[in-house]
PDB file of C-alpha atoms in Angstrom:
ATOM      1  CA  MET A 239     162.897 132.955 112.531  1.00 92.00           C
ATOM      2  CA  ILE A 240     161.215 131.573 109.572  1.00 91.00           C
ATOM      3  CA  ALA A 241     162.010 134.400 107.072  1.00 90.00           C
ATOM      4  CA  ASP A 242     164.369 137.132 106.420  1.00 92.00           C
ATOM      5  CA  ARG A 243     166.037 139.809 104.024  1.00 92.00           C
ATOM      6  CA  MET A 244     162.461 140.658 103.158  1.00 94.00           C
ATOM      7  CA  ARG A 245     163.322 144.575 102.984  1.00 92.00           C
ATOM      8  CA  PHE A 246     160.565 146.130 105.466  1.00 95.00           C
ATOM      9  CA  PRO A 247     158.419 143.627 105.946  1.00 96.00           C
ATOM     10  CA  GLU A 248     154.799 144.122 106.307  1.00 97.00           C
ATOM     11  CA  GLY A 249     151.111 143.345 106.748  1.00 96.00           C
ATOM     12  CA  PRO A 250     151.071 139.375 107.481  1.00 98.00           C
ATOM     13  CA  ALA A 251     148.128 137.190 106.719  1.00 97.00           C
ATOM     14  CA  TRP A 252     147.173 133.615 107.840  1.00 96.00           C
ATOM     15  CA  ASP A 253     144.851 131.914 105.672  1.00 93.00           C
ATOM     16  CA  GLY A 254     144.128 129.067 107.895  1.00 92.00           C
ATOM     17  CA  LYS A 255     145.330 126.385 105.939  1.00 90.00           C
ATOM     18  CA  GLY A 256     148.870 126.453 107.399  1.00 92.00           C
ATOM     19  CA  ASN A 257     150.083 129.825 105.244  1.00 93.00           C
ATOM     20  CA  LEU A 258     151.205 132.810 106.059  1.00 95.00           C
ATOM     21  CA  TYR A 259     151.820 136.132 103.351  1.00 96.00           C
ATOM     22  CA  VAL A 260     153.558 138.701 103.911  1.00 97.00           C
ATOM     23  CA  SER A 261     154.901 142.175 102.197  1.00 96.00           C
ATOM     24  CA  SER A 262     158.074 143.118 101.167  1.00 95.00           C
ATOM     25  CA  CYS A 263     157.139 146.660 101.221  1.00 93.00           C
ATOM     26  CA  TYR A 264     160.089 147.316  99.355  1.00 91.00           C
ATOM     27  CA  GLY A 265     160.860 144.201  97.766  1.00 90.00           C
ATOM     28  CA  GLY A 266     157.890 144.703  95.757  1.00 90.00           C
ATOM     29  CA  TYR A 267     156.650 141.324  96.167  1.00 93.00           C
ATOM     30  CA  ILE A 268     154.534 138.668  98.771  1.00 94.00           C
ATOM     31  CA  LEU A 269     155.511 136.302 100.473  1.00 93.00           C
ATOM     32  CA  LYS A 270     154.349 132.519 101.294  1.00 93.00           C
ATOM     33  CA  ILE A 271     155.319 131.079 103.497  1.00 92.00           C
ATOM     34  CA  SER A 272     154.498 127.429 104.369  1.00 89.00           C
ATOM     35  CA  SER A 273     155.818 124.756 105.693  1.00 75.00           C
ATOM     36  CA  ASN A 274     157.082 123.456 102.918  1.00 76.00           C
ATOM     37  CA  GLY A 275     159.412 126.727 102.734  1.00 75.00           C
ATOM     38  CA  SER A 276     158.899 130.524 100.840  1.00 70.00           C
ATOM     39  CA  LEU A 277     158.320 131.293  97.430  1.00 76.00           C
ATOM     40  CA  LYS A 278     156.951 134.520  96.356  1.00 80.00           C
ATOM     41  CA  LEU A 279     153.247 134.750  95.357  1.00 77.00           C
ATOM     42  CA  ILE A 280     153.330 137.939  93.343  1.00 84.00           C
ATOM     43  CA  ASP A 281     156.179 139.825  92.268  1.00 80.00           C
ATOM     44  CA  SER A 282     155.224 143.613  91.215  1.00 79.00           C
ATOM     45  CA  ALA A 283     157.514 143.006  88.426  1.00 75.00           C
ATOM     46  CA  ALA A 284     155.154 140.602  87.102  1.00 77.00           C
ATOM     47  CA  SER A 285     152.321 142.775  86.983  1.00 80.00           C
ATOM     48  CA  GLN A 286     151.201 146.384  86.243  1.00 82.00           C
ATOM     49  CA  ASN A 287     148.794 145.650  89.426  1.00 90.00           C
ATOM     50  CA  MET A 288     151.017 145.558  91.873  1.00 91.00           C
ATOM     51  CA  LYS A 289     153.478 148.091  93.234  1.00 92.00           C
ATOM     52  CA  GLN A 290     154.740 147.829  96.914  1.00 93.00           C
ATOM     53  CA  THR A 291     151.390 146.076  99.332  1.00 96.00           C
ATOM     54  CA  ASN A 292     151.486 146.459 102.839  1.00 97.00           C
ATOM     55  CA  GLY A 293     148.724 145.114 104.904  1.00 98.00           C
ATOM     56  CA  LEU A 294     147.126 142.096 103.835  1.00 98.00           C
ATOM     57  CA  THR A 295     144.254 139.732 104.727  1.00 97.00           C
ATOM     58  CA  VAL A 296     142.417 136.290 103.620  1.00 96.00           C
ATOM     59  CA  TYR A 297     139.105 136.109 102.653  1.00 95.00           C
ATOM     60  CA  LYS A 298     136.633 133.518 103.256  1.00 92.00           C
ATOM     61  CA  ASP A 299     136.710 133.028  99.421  1.00 90.00           C
ATOM     62  CA  GLU A 300     140.978 132.465  99.687  1.00 92.00           C
ATOM     63  CA  ASN A 301     141.666 135.567  97.737  1.00 95.00           C
ATOM     64  CA  VAL A 302     144.230 137.635  99.536  1.00 96.00           C
ATOM     65  CA  TYR A 303     143.056 141.549  99.766  1.00 97.00           C
ATOM     66  CA  ALA A 304     145.754 144.133  99.949  1.00 97.00           C
ATOM     67  CA  CYS A 305     146.501 147.161 100.905  1.00 98.00           C
ATOM     68  CA  ASP A 306     149.156 149.218  98.012  1.00 97.00           C
ATOM     69  CA  TYR A 307     150.667 152.483  98.880  1.00 96.00           C
ATOM     70  CA  GLY A 308     152.546 152.469  96.052  1.00 94.00           C
ATOM     71  CA  LEU A 309     148.947 152.553  93.490  1.00 95.00           C
ATOM     72  CA  GLY A 310     146.901 153.910  96.543  1.00 96.00           C
ATOM     73  CA  ALA A 311     144.660 151.342  95.402  1.00 97.00           C
ATOM     74  CA  ILE A 312     143.072 148.066  97.331  1.00 98.00           C
ATOM     75  CA  LEU A 313     144.079 144.588  95.462  1.00 97.00           C
ATOM     76  CA  LYS A 314     142.448 141.096  95.228  1.00 96.00           C
ATOM     77  CA  ILE A 315     145.183 138.629  94.583  1.00 94.00           C
ATOM     78  CA  SER A 316     143.592 135.184  93.525  1.00 92.00           C
ATOM     79  CA  PRO A 317     145.308 131.686  95.267  1.00 88.00           C
ATOM     80  CA  ASP A 318     146.872 130.957  92.025  1.00 86.00           C
ATOM     81  CA  GLY A 319     148.712 134.988  92.273  1.00 88.00           C
ATOM     82  CA  LYS A 320     146.817 136.780  90.043  1.00 90.00           C
ATOM     83  CA  SER A 321     146.526 140.696  90.836  1.00 93.00           C
ATOM     84  CA  GLU A 322     143.894 142.429  90.190  1.00 94.00           C
ATOM     85  CA  ILE A 323     142.806 146.644  91.384  1.00 96.00           C
ATOM     86  CA  PHE A 324     140.216 146.564  93.286  1.00 98.00           C
ATOM     87  CA  ILE A 325     139.559 149.850  94.096  1.00 98.00           C
ATOM     88  CA  ASN A 326     141.608 152.672  93.122  1.00 95.00           C
ATOM     89  CA  GLY A 327     139.724 156.024  94.761  1.00 96.00           C
ATOM     90  CA  TYR A 328     137.024 157.537  96.242  1.00 97.00           C
ATOM     91  CA  GLU A 329     135.130 160.404  94.656  1.00 95.00           C
ATOM     92  CA  GLY A 330     137.272 160.707  91.812  1.00 93.00           C
ATOM     93  CA  LYS A 331     140.505 161.130  93.263  1.00 93.00           C
ATOM     94  CA  LYS A 332     143.224 157.671  94.462  1.00 94.00           C
ATOM     95  CA  PHE A 333     143.192 157.194  97.966  1.00 98.00           C
ATOM     96  CA  ASN A 334     146.027 158.533  99.576  1.00 97.00           C
ATOM     97  CA  ARG A 335     148.443 155.874 101.154  1.00 97.00           C
ATOM     98  CA  PRO A 336     146.301 152.531 101.848  1.00 98.00           C
ATOM     99  CA  ASN A 337     147.745 150.512 104.621  1.00 98.00           C
ATOM    100  CA  ASP A 338     145.764 148.395 106.805  1.00 98.00           C
ATOM    101  CA  LEU A 339     142.583 146.079 106.396  1.00 98.00           C
ATOM    102  CA  ALA A 340     139.958 144.273 107.940  1.00 98.00           C
ATOM    103  CA  PHE A 341     137.276 141.830 107.500  1.00 97.00           C
ATOM    104  CA  ASP A 342     133.540 142.689 109.103  1.00 96.00           C
ATOM    105  CA  GLU A 343     131.502 139.646 110.074  1.00 93.00           C
ATOM    106  CA  GLN A 344     128.840 140.668 106.747  1.00 92.00           C
ATOM    107  CA  GLY A 345     131.567 140.943 104.570  1.00 93.00           C
ATOM    108  CA  ASN A 346     132.381 144.843 104.298  1.00 96.00           C
ATOM    109  CA  LEU A 347     136.080 145.143 104.140  1.00 98.00           C
ATOM    110  CA  TYR A 348     137.359 148.843 106.497  1.00 99.00           C
ATOM    111  CA  PHE A 349     141.132 149.859 105.606  1.00 99.00           C
ATOM    112  CA  THR A 350     143.318 152.944 106.681  1.00 99.00           C
ATOM    113  CA  ASP A 351     144.599 155.728 104.192  1.00 98.00           C
ATOM    114  CA  PRO A 352     147.226 157.485 106.251  1.00 98.00           C
ATOM    115  CA  LYS A 353     149.099 160.140 103.932  1.00 96.00           C
ATOM    116  CA  SER A 354     151.076 162.604 106.607  1.00 93.00           C
ATOM    117  CA  HIS A 355     153.452 161.487 109.337  1.00 89.00           C
ATOM    118  CA  GLY A 356     153.146 164.484 112.124  1.00 89.00           C
ATOM    119  CA  LYS A 357     150.617 164.909 114.683  1.00 90.00           C
ATOM    120  CA  ASP A 358     149.230 168.071 113.549  1.00 91.00           C
ATOM    121  CA  GLU A 359     148.673 167.009 109.578  1.00 92.00           C
ATOM    122  CA  LEU A 360     145.310 165.595 110.096  1.00 95.00           C
ATOM    123  CA  ASP A 361     144.673 164.153 106.641  1.00 95.00           C
ATOM    124  CA  GLY A 362     144.460 160.283 107.248  1.00 97.00           C
ATOM    125  CA  ARG A 363     140.951 158.513 106.816  1.00 98.00           C
ATOM    126  CA  ILE A 364     139.371 155.188 107.293  1.00 99.00           C
ATOM    127  CA  PHE A 365     137.203 153.858 104.548  1.00 99.00           C
ATOM    128  CA  LYS A 366     134.364 150.820 103.980  1.00 98.00           C
ATOM    129  CA  VAL A 367     133.881 148.918 100.846  1.00 98.00           C
ATOM    130  CA  ASP A 368     131.091 146.445  99.858  1.00 96.00           C
ATOM    131  CA  ILE A 369     132.996 144.100  98.484  1.00 94.00           C
ATOM    132  CA  LYS A 370     130.295 142.767  95.816  1.00 94.00           C
ATOM    133  CA  SER A 371     128.772 146.252  95.020  1.00 96.00           C
ATOM    134  CA  LYS A 372     132.450 147.918  95.118  1.00 97.00           C
ATOM    135  CA  VAL A 373     129.700 150.806  97.187  1.00 97.00           C
ATOM    136  CA  ILE A 374     132.970 153.187  99.324  1.00 98.00           C
ATOM    137  CA  THR A 375     132.024 154.587 102.492  1.00 98.00           C
ATOM    138  CA  LEU A 376     134.249 157.620 103.821  1.00 98.00           C
ATOM    139  CA  LEU A 377     133.753 156.508 107.851  1.00 99.00           C
ATOM    140  CA  ALA A 378     135.886 159.418 109.187  1.00 98.00           C
ATOM    141  CA  ASP A 379     139.032 161.542 108.486  1.00 98.00           C
ATOM    142  CA  ARG A 380     141.151 164.144 110.620  1.00 98.00           C
ATOM    143  CA  LEU A 381     143.280 161.480 111.130  1.00 98.00           C
ATOM    144  CA  ALA A 382     146.594 161.367 112.334  1.00 98.00           C
ATOM    145  CA  PHE A 383     148.542 158.543 110.475  1.00 98.00           C
ATOM    146  CA  PRO A 384     145.467 155.363 110.838  1.00 98.00           C
ATOM    147  CA  ASN A 385     147.416 152.578 110.534  1.00 98.00           C
ATOM    148  CA  GLY A 386     146.772 148.989 112.343  1.00 98.00           C
ATOM    149  CA  ILE A 387     143.318 148.265 112.250  1.00 99.00           C
ATOM    150  CA  ALA A 388     141.085 145.572 114.211  1.00 98.00           C
ATOM    151  CA  PHE A 389     137.838 144.382 115.168  1.00 98.00           C
ATOM    152  CA  SER A 390     136.612 143.633 118.403  1.00 97.00           C
ATOM    153  CA  PRO A 391     136.084 139.998 119.332  1.00 96.00           C
ATOM    154  CA  ASN A 392     132.375 140.714 119.056  1.00 95.00           C
ATOM    155  CA  GLY A 393     132.547 142.764 116.064  1.00 95.00           C
ATOM    156  CA  LYS A 394     130.958 145.362 117.847  1.00 97.00           C
ATOM    157  CA  LYS A 395     134.305 148.034 117.892  1.00 98.00           C
ATOM    158  CA  LEU A 396     136.696 148.780 115.819  1.00 98.00           C
ATOM    159  CA  PHE A 397     140.404 149.786 116.848  1.00 99.00           C
ATOM    160  CA  VAL A 398     142.988 151.801 114.764  1.00 99.00           C
ATOM    161  CA  CYS A 399     146.166 153.047 115.399  1.00 99.00           C
ATOM    162  CA  GLU A 400     147.032 156.953 115.328  1.00 98.00           C
ATOM    163  CA  SER A 401     150.189 156.046 114.528  1.00 98.00           C
ATOM    164  CA  ALA A 402     152.090 159.535 114.315  1.00 97.00           C
ATOM    165  CA  LYS A 403     149.733 160.738 118.176  1.00 97.00           C
ATOM    166  CA  ASN A 404     151.273 157.367 119.384  1.00 97.00           C
ATOM    167  CA  ARG A 405     147.878 156.293 120.478  1.00 98.00           C
ATOM    168  CA  ILE A 406     144.817 153.486 119.616  1.00 99.00           C
ATOM    169  CA  LEU A 407     141.060 154.757 119.215  1.00 99.00           C
ATOM    170  CA  THR A 408     137.957 153.282 119.124  1.00 99.00           C
ATOM    171  CA  PHE A 409     135.188 153.578 117.597  1.00 99.00           C
ATOM    172  CA  ARG A 410     131.506 152.549 117.606  1.00 98.00           C
ATOM    173  CA  VAL A 411     130.763 150.067 114.842  1.00 98.00           C
ATOM    174  CA  ASN A 412     126.478 151.235 113.805  1.00 98.00           C
ATOM    175  CA  ASP A 413     124.220 148.553 112.391  1.00 96.00           C
ATOM    176  CA  ASN A 414     124.582 150.256 109.149  1.00 96.00           C
ATOM    177  CA  GLY A 415     128.260 150.036 108.702  1.00 96.00           C
ATOM    178  CA  THR A 416     129.253 153.425 109.746  1.00 97.00           C
ATOM    179  CA  LEU A 417     131.414 154.251 113.056  1.00 98.00           C
ATOM    180  CA  SER A 418     130.328 156.926 115.914  1.00 98.00           C
ATOM    181  CA  ASP A 419     131.965 157.419 119.233  1.00 98.00           C
ATOM    182  CA  LYS A 420     135.402 158.091 118.659  1.00 98.00           C
ATOM    183  CA  THR A 421     137.526 156.971 122.203  1.00 98.00           C
ATOM    184  CA  ILE A 422     141.477 156.940 123.133  1.00 98.00           C
ATOM    185  CA  PHE A 423     141.328 153.248 124.044  1.00 99.00           C
ATOM    186  CA  ALA A 424     145.425 153.669 125.187  1.00 98.00           C
ATOM    187  CA  GLU A 425     148.563 155.677 124.979  1.00 98.00           C
ATOM    188  CA  LEU A 426     151.899 154.321 123.794  1.00 96.00           C
ATOM    189  CA  PRO A 427     154.562 156.986 123.502  1.00 92.00           C
ATOM    190  CA  GLY A 428     158.264 156.577 122.527  1.00 93.00           C
ATOM    191  CA  GLY A 429     156.788 154.691 119.420  1.00 95.00           C
ATOM    192  CA  ASP A 430     154.372 153.954 117.085  1.00 97.00           C
ATOM    193  CA  PRO A 431     151.197 151.795 117.605  1.00 98.00           C
ATOM    194  CA  ASP A 432     151.361 149.591 114.820  1.00 98.00           C
ATOM    195  CA  GLY A 433     149.350 146.260 113.881  1.00 98.00           C
ATOM    196  CA  LEU A 434     147.292 145.183 116.036  1.00 98.00           C
ATOM    197  CA  ALA A 435     145.552 141.505 116.897  1.00 98.00           C
ATOM    198  CA  PHE A 436     143.288 139.953 119.501  1.00 98.00           C
ATOM    199  CA  ASP A 437     143.462 136.780 121.565  1.00 98.00           C
ATOM    200  CA  ALA A 438     140.596 135.009 121.431  1.00 96.00           C
ATOM    201  CA  GLU A 439     140.373 136.532 125.659  1.00 97.00           C
ATOM    202  CA  GLY A 440     139.581 140.077 123.965  1.00 97.00           C
ATOM    203  CA  ASN A 441     143.554 140.859 124.830  1.00 98.00           C
ATOM    204  CA  LEU A 442     145.159 143.589 121.806  1.00 99.00           C
ATOM    205  CA  TYR A 443     148.209 142.645 120.790  1.00 99.00           C
ATOM    206  CA  VAL A 444     149.906 145.765 119.508  1.00 99.00           C
ATOM    207  CA  ALA A 445     152.909 146.494 117.464  1.00 98.00           C
ATOM    208  CA  HIS A 446     155.186 149.167 118.866  1.00 98.00           C
ATOM    209  CA  PHE A 447     157.138 150.265 116.296  1.00 98.00           C
ATOM    210  CA  GLY A 448     159.805 152.131 116.970  1.00 97.00           C
ATOM    211  CA  GLY A 449     159.717 151.175 120.804  1.00 97.00           C
ATOM    212  CA  ASN A 450     161.360 147.417 120.255  1.00 97.00           C
ATOM    213  CA  ALA A 451     158.154 145.669 121.764  1.00 98.00           C
ATOM    214  CA  ILE A 452     154.542 143.966 121.237  1.00 98.00           C
ATOM    215  CA  TYR A 453     152.005 145.225 124.370  1.00 98.00           C
ATOM    216  CA  VAL A 454     149.693 143.031 125.120  1.00 98.00           C
ATOM    217  CA  LEU A 455     146.508 145.192 126.424  1.00 99.00           C
ATOM    218  CA  SER A 456     143.926 143.762 128.857  1.00 98.00           C
ATOM    219  CA  PRO A 457     140.292 144.644 127.268  1.00 97.00           C
ATOM    220  CA  ASN A 458     140.339 148.302 129.259  1.00 96.00           C
ATOM    221  CA  GLY A 459     143.495 149.045 127.633  1.00 97.00           C
ATOM    222  CA  GLU A 460     145.826 148.038 130.581  1.00 97.00           C
ATOM    223  CA  ILE A 461     149.140 147.098 129.421  1.00 97.00           C
ATOM    224  CA  LYS A 462     149.219 143.198 130.863  1.00 97.00           C
ATOM    225  CA  GLU A 463     152.618 142.162 128.971  1.00 97.00           C
ATOM    226  CA  LYS A 464     155.632 144.299 127.575  1.00 98.00           C
ATOM    227  CA  ILE A 465     157.277 141.495 124.870  1.00 98.00           C
ATOM    228  CA  ILE A 466     160.562 142.304 123.644  1.00 98.00           C
ATOM    229  CA  THR A 467     161.363 141.723 120.269  1.00 98.00           C
ATOM    230  CA  PRO A 468     164.689 140.843 118.277  1.00 97.00           C
ATOM    231  CA  GLY A 469     164.721 144.493 116.484  1.00 98.00           C
ATOM    232  CA  LYS A 470     163.495 147.765 117.498  1.00 98.00           C
ATOM    233  CA  ASN A 471     160.962 147.954 114.558  1.00 98.00           C
ATOM    234  CA  PRO A 472     158.103 145.490 115.031  1.00 98.00           C
ATOM    235  CA  SER A 473     155.305 146.276 112.071  1.00 98.00           C
ATOM    236  CA  ASN A 474     152.994 143.769 112.148  1.00 98.00           C
ATOM    237  CA  LEU A 475     151.627 140.894 114.052  1.00 98.00           C
ATOM    238  CA  GLU A 476     149.143 138.340 113.899  1.00 98.00           C
ATOM    239  CA  PHE A 477     147.817 134.709 114.577  1.00 98.00           C
ATOM    240  CA  GLY A 478     148.104 131.545 113.041  1.00 96.00           C
ATOM    241  CA  GLY A 479     149.172 128.064 113.844  1.00 94.00           C
ATOM    242  CA  GLU A 480     146.709 124.789 113.929  1.00 92.00           C
ATOM    243  CA  ASP A 481     145.562 125.672 117.419  1.00 95.00           C
ATOM    244  CA  MET A 482     145.816 129.736 116.918  1.00 96.00           C
ATOM    245  CA  LYS A 483     148.778 129.802 119.316  1.00 97.00           C
ATOM    246  CA  THR A 484     151.261 131.182 117.108  1.00 97.00           C
ATOM    247  CA  LEU A 485     151.846 134.955 117.021  1.00 98.00           C
ATOM    248  CA  PHE A 486     153.772 136.020 113.663  1.00 98.00           C
ATOM    249  CA  ILE A 487     155.536 139.073 113.813  1.00 98.00           C
ATOM    250  CA  THR A 488     157.523 141.291 110.351  1.00 98.00           C
ATOM    251  CA  GLU A 489     160.221 143.322 112.200  1.00 98.00           C
ATOM    252  CA  ASP A 490     161.590 145.961 110.055  1.00 97.00           C
ATOM    253  CA  GLU A 491     165.084 146.785 111.282  1.00 97.00           C
ATOM    254  CA  THR A 492     166.219 142.800 111.074  1.00 98.00           C
ATOM    255  CA  ASN A 493     163.799 142.782 107.751  1.00 96.00           C
ATOM    256  CA  SER A 494     162.718 139.247 109.365  1.00 96.00           C
ATOM    257  CA  VAL A 495     159.331 137.397 110.183  1.00 97.00           C
ATOM    258  CA  TYR A 496     159.325 136.311 113.877  1.00 97.00           C
ATOM    259  CA  SER A 497     156.980 133.546 115.158  1.00 96.00           C
ATOM    260  CA  LEU A 498     156.078 133.005 119.103  1.00 97.00           C
ATOM    261  CA  GLN A 499     154.252 130.511 121.030  1.00 97.00           C
ATOM    262  CA  VAL A 500     151.831 132.061 123.135  1.00 98.00           C
ATOM    263  CA  GLU A 501     149.647 130.828 125.853  1.00 97.00           C
ATOM    264  CA  ILE A 502     145.982 132.126 124.949  1.00 97.00           C
ATOM    265  CA  PRO A 503     144.936 131.205 121.133  1.00 97.00           C
ATOM    266  CA  GLY A 504     144.266 134.242 118.802  1.00 97.00           C
ATOM    267  CA  LEU A 505     140.978 135.205 118.099  1.00 95.00           C
ATOM    268  CA  LYS A 506     139.876 133.821 114.261  1.00 86.00           C
ATOM    269  CA  LEU A 507     138.725 136.676 111.969  1.00 81.00           C
ATOM    270  CA  PHE A 508     135.738 136.514 110.633  1.00 68.00           C
ATOM    271  CA  SER A 509     137.007 136.670 107.274  1.00 69.00           C
ATOM    272  CA  SER A 510     139.140 134.019 107.390  1.00 67.00           C
ATOM    273  CA  PRO A 511     138.816 130.877 105.388  1.00 66.00           C
ATOM    274  CA  SER A 512     138.483 128.548 108.371  1.00 64.00           C
ATOM    275  CA  ASN A 513     135.397 130.602 109.480  1.00 64.00           C
ATOM    276  CA  LYS A 514     133.263 129.184 106.443  1.00 58.00           C
TER     277      LYS A 514
END
C-alpha cells in the first residue's frame, strides 16, 4: 500500500519522473505520490476550476489532463497545480460525466463520457479533441457506460470498457482519428471492467470493479492471469517505476492505492513526458 483513506481513488497517472497522480473522486483532490511521500496537488475547495476528478493522464508538456465528472469537463492542470477548464461541452451542451482519457501518437485526446449505468441505457459516448485547436469530434455513441480507455501498442486500435455490459470493446482507429469496426474483445461477467493498461508485449490488464481482481488478457482476448486484489473494487491501474515494472492499482473498497511488481514492463504511453 502506498496511500490510503483516499475516498474512492481513481485515475492513476505516471509522469515518467518518479511521480504518480491519483484522483480522490469523493475527496475533491488529486494526490501526487512521490518517493518523498504524498501531497495534495490541487484541492477543489481552492479552485472553481475543479470539482470531482476521475481519469488522469500526463502529457509530454508535463501538464495533467483530468476528467472532471462533477463539472462535466476536461481540465488542464499545470505542474505547479493550477487548474483550468480545457473544454466543457459539445454542441452547446455540457459533457455528461467524463470518465477516462488517453492520448494518441499525434497528440489528440480521446475520452469516454458515460451517463447512465444500465445495460439498456445507451447514452454513453466517446470523444476526441485536438489539444491545439480544441476542435471536438464525436466518435461513438449509444454505449452502455463507456469507462476505461487505452490504445493498442501500435496505436491502430482503441480499447474501451463498456462497463454496464461487462465487456471490453475494440475500435479500429482510422488515419483521420475516427473510429470504425466496433468489436467485442472480451466479456468479464461478475463485475464491471473499469480501468485498462497494456504491457510491452500487448497483454491487457483490466481492473474488474466488483470482481475483486485484475485480469490479464492476451492479445487475442483470452484470460492469462487473475490477480486477486485487497478489496473487491479495483477501479483503475497504471504502469510506472524506473523500469515500468511497477503496476499501480487504485482500489475503492479499501480506499487505497497499491503497487505490485510484475515481470513484463508496462507500455510507455504515447503522451508520456519520458517519450519526448
